[in-house]
Coordinates of C-alpha atoms in Angstrom, one line a residue:
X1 CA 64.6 54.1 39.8
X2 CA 63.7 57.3 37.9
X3 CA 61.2 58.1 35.3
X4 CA 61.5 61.4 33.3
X5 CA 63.1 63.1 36.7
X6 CA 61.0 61.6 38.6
X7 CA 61.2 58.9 41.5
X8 CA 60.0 55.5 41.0
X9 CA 58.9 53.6 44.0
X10 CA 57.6 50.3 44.4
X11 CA 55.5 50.0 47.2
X12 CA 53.4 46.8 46.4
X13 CA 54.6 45.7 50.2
X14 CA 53.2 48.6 52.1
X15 CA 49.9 48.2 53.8
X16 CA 47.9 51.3 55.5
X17 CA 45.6 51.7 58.0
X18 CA 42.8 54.2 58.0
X19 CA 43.7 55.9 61.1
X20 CA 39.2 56.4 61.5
X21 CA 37.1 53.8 63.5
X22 CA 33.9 52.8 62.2
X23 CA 32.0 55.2 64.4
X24 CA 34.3 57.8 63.4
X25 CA 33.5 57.3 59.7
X26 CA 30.0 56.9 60.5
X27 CA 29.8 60.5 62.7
X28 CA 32.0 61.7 59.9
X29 CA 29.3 60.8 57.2
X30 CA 26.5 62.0 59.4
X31 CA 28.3 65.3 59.7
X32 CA 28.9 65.7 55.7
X33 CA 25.3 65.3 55.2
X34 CA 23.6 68.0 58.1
X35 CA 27.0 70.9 56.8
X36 CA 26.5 69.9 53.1
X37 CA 22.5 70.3 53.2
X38 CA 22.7 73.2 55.6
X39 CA 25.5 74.3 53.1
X40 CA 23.1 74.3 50.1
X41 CA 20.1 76.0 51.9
X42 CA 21.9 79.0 53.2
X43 CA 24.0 79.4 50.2
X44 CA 21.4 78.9 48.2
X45 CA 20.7 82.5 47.3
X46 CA 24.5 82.9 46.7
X47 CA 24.7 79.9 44.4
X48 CA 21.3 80.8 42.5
X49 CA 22.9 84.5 42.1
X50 CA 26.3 83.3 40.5
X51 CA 24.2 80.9 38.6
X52 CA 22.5 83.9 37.0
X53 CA 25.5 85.9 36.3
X54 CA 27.1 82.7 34.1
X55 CA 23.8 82.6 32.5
X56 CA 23.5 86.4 31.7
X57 CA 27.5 86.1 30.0
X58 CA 25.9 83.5 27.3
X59 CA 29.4 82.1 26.4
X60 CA 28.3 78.9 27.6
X61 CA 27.2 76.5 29.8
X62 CA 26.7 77.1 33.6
X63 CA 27.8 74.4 35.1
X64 CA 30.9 72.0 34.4
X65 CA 30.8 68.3 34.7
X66 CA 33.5 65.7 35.1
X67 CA 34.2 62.1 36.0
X68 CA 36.4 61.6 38.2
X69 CA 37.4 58.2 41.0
X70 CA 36.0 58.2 43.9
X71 CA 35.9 55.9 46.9
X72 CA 36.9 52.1 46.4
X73 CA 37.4 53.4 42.7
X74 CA 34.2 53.7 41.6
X75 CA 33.6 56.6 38.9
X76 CA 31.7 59.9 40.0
X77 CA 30.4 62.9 38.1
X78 CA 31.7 65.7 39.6
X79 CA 30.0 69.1 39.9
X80 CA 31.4 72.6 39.4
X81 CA 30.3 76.1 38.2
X82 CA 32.3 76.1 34.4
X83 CA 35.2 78.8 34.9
X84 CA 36.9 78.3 31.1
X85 CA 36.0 77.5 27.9
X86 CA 34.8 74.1 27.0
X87 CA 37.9 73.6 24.7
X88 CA 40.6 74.2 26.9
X89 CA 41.4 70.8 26.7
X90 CA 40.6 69.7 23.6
X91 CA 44.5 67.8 22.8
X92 CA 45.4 66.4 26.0
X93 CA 44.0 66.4 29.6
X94 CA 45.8 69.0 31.9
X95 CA 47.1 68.3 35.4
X96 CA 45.8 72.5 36.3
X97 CA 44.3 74.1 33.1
X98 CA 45.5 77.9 33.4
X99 CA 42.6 79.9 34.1
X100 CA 43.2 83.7 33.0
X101 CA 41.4 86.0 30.8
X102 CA 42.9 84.5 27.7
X103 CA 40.5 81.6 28.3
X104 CA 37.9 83.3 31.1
X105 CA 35.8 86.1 32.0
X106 CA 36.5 88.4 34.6
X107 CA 33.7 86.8 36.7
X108 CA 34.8 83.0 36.1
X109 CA 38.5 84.2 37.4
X110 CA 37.1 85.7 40.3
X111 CA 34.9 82.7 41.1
X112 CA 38.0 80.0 40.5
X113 CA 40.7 82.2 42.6
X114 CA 38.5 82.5 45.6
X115 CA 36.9 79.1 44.8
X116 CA 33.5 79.7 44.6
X117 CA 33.5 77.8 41.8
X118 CA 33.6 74.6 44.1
X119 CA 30.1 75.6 45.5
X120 CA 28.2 72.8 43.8
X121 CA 30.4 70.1 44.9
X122 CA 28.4 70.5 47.8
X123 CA 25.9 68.1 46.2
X124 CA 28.3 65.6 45.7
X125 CA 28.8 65.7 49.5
X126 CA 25.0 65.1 49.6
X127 CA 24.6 62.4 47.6
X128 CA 27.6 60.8 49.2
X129 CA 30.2 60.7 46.2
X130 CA 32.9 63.0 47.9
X131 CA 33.1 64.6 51.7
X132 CA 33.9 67.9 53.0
X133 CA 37.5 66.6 53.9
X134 CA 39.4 64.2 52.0
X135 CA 41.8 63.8 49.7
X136 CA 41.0 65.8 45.9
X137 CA 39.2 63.6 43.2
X138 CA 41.2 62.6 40.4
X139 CA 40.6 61.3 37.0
X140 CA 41.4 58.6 35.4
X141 CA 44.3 58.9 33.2
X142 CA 46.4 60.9 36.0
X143 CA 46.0 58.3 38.6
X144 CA 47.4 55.5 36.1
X145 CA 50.2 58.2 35.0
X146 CA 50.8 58.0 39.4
X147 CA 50.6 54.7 39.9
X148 CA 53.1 54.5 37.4
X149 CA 56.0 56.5 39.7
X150 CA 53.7 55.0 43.1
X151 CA 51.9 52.1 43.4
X152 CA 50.9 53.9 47.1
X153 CA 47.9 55.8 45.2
X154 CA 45.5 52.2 46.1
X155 CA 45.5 53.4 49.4
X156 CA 43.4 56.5 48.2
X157 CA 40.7 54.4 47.5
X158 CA 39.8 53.4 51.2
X159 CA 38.8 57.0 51.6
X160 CA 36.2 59.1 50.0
X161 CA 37.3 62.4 47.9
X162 CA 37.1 65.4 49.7
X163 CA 36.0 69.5 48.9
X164 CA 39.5 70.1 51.2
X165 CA 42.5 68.4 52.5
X166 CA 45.8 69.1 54.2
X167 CA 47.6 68.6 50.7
X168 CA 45.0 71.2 49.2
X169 CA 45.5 74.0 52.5
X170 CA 49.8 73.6 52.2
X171 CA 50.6 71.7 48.4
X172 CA 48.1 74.3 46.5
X173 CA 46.9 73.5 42.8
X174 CA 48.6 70.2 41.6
X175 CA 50.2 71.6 38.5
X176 CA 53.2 69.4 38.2
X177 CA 53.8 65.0 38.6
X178 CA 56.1 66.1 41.7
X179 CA 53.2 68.3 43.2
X180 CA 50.9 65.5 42.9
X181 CA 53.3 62.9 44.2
X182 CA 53.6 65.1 47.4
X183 CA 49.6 65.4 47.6
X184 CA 49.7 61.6 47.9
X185 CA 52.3 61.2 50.5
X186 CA 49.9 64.1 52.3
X187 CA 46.7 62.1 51.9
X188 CA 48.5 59.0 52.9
X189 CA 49.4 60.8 56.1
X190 CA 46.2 62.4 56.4
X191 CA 44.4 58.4 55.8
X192 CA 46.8 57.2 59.0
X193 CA 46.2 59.8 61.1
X194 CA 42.9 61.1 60.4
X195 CA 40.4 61.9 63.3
X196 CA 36.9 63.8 63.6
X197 CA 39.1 66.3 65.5
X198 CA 41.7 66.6 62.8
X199 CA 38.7 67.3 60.1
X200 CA 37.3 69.9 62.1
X201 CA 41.0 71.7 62.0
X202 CA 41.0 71.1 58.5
X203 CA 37.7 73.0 58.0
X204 CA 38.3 76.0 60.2
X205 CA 41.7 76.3 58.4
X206 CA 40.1 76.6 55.3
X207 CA 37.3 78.4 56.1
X208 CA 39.5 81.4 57.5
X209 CA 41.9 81.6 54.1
X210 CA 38.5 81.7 52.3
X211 CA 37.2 84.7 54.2
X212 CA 40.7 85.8 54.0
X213 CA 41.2 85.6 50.7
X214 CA 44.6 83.4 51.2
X215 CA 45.4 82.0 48.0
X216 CA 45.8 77.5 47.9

């Protein structure tokens, strides 16, 4: 069945396993808290210094806040450094709002395309609403316009959301319903098949395009 181009499924039959045991998920937790608080201490001066530089432009706030769903569906605030103006999305909420300098400064397109805008998330990590690896937060409205072409998106909930994922390293920015069904079927894969080891591949990964400078 087809919806506006794109394919339907009903998957209200398939069941999932979360490919972590409980000590995995436990050493996986204990690990998000010692990176994401070492994280925050030695990029504090980095963080404080960008902070600075967004305050210094005085076209508005600093820091951009969002809910978004995170594990067993429970609603989080999520954290970032604000790359484009508050009214970007003032009609309709946008799947990837277009950050260029028709909407940005030079410095918030620098910080979003090497995304050091993301920084902050790191005290979501903290506090425990998201991970280091994981599968992208969401909001609201998109996951019920997903679970509209697959009722698979459920599954997400088993896992918390994630600064980085195998969907964010190879499907990029989520700009399209077909982009974001194929982040699904990747976080689904990543949710079977998950592993401290597999995490720690994820993080190098995308720790070297970072330092690189690869684009995803």
């Amino acid at each position: 069945m087809k919806k506006k181009g794109i394919i339907v499924q009903n998957n209200n039959d398939i069941t999932i396993k979360d490919g972590m045991g409980a000590w995995q998920r436990w050493a996986k937790r204990a690990s998000d808290i010692v990176c994401s608080l070492s994280g925050l201490v030695i990029l504090s001066p980095l963080i404080l210094g960008i902070a600075l530089l967004m305050k210094m432009q005085r076209n508005g706030p600093v820091f951009f806040s969002q809910e978004r769903i995170g594990y067993g569906g429970v609603p989080f605030t999520i954290y970032k450094f604000r790359t484009m103006t508050t009214m970007i999305e003032d009609s309709v909420p946008q799947l990837v709002a277009k950050c260029d300098h028709t909407n940005s400064t030079p410095l918030e397109v620098f910080l979003r395309s090497h995304h050091l805008d993301e920084l902050p998330q790191l005290w979501n990590v903290l506090r425990g609403d998201m991970s280091l690896v994981g599968p992208r937060p969401e909001r609201r409205y998109f996951i019920e316009k997903i679970m509209e072409c697959d009722a698979r998106y459920k599954f997400i909930y088993m896992m918390k959301p994630g600064l980085t994922s195998e969907a964010t390293l190879y499907n990029g920015y989520t700009d399209t319903m077909e982009k974001m069904l194929k982040r699904l079927s990747m976080d689904l894969h990543y949710l079977e098949t998950r592993s401290l080891w597999l995490d720690t591949k994820i993080l190098f990964k995308t720790a070297a395009n970072l330092i690189t400078g690869k684009k995803f």
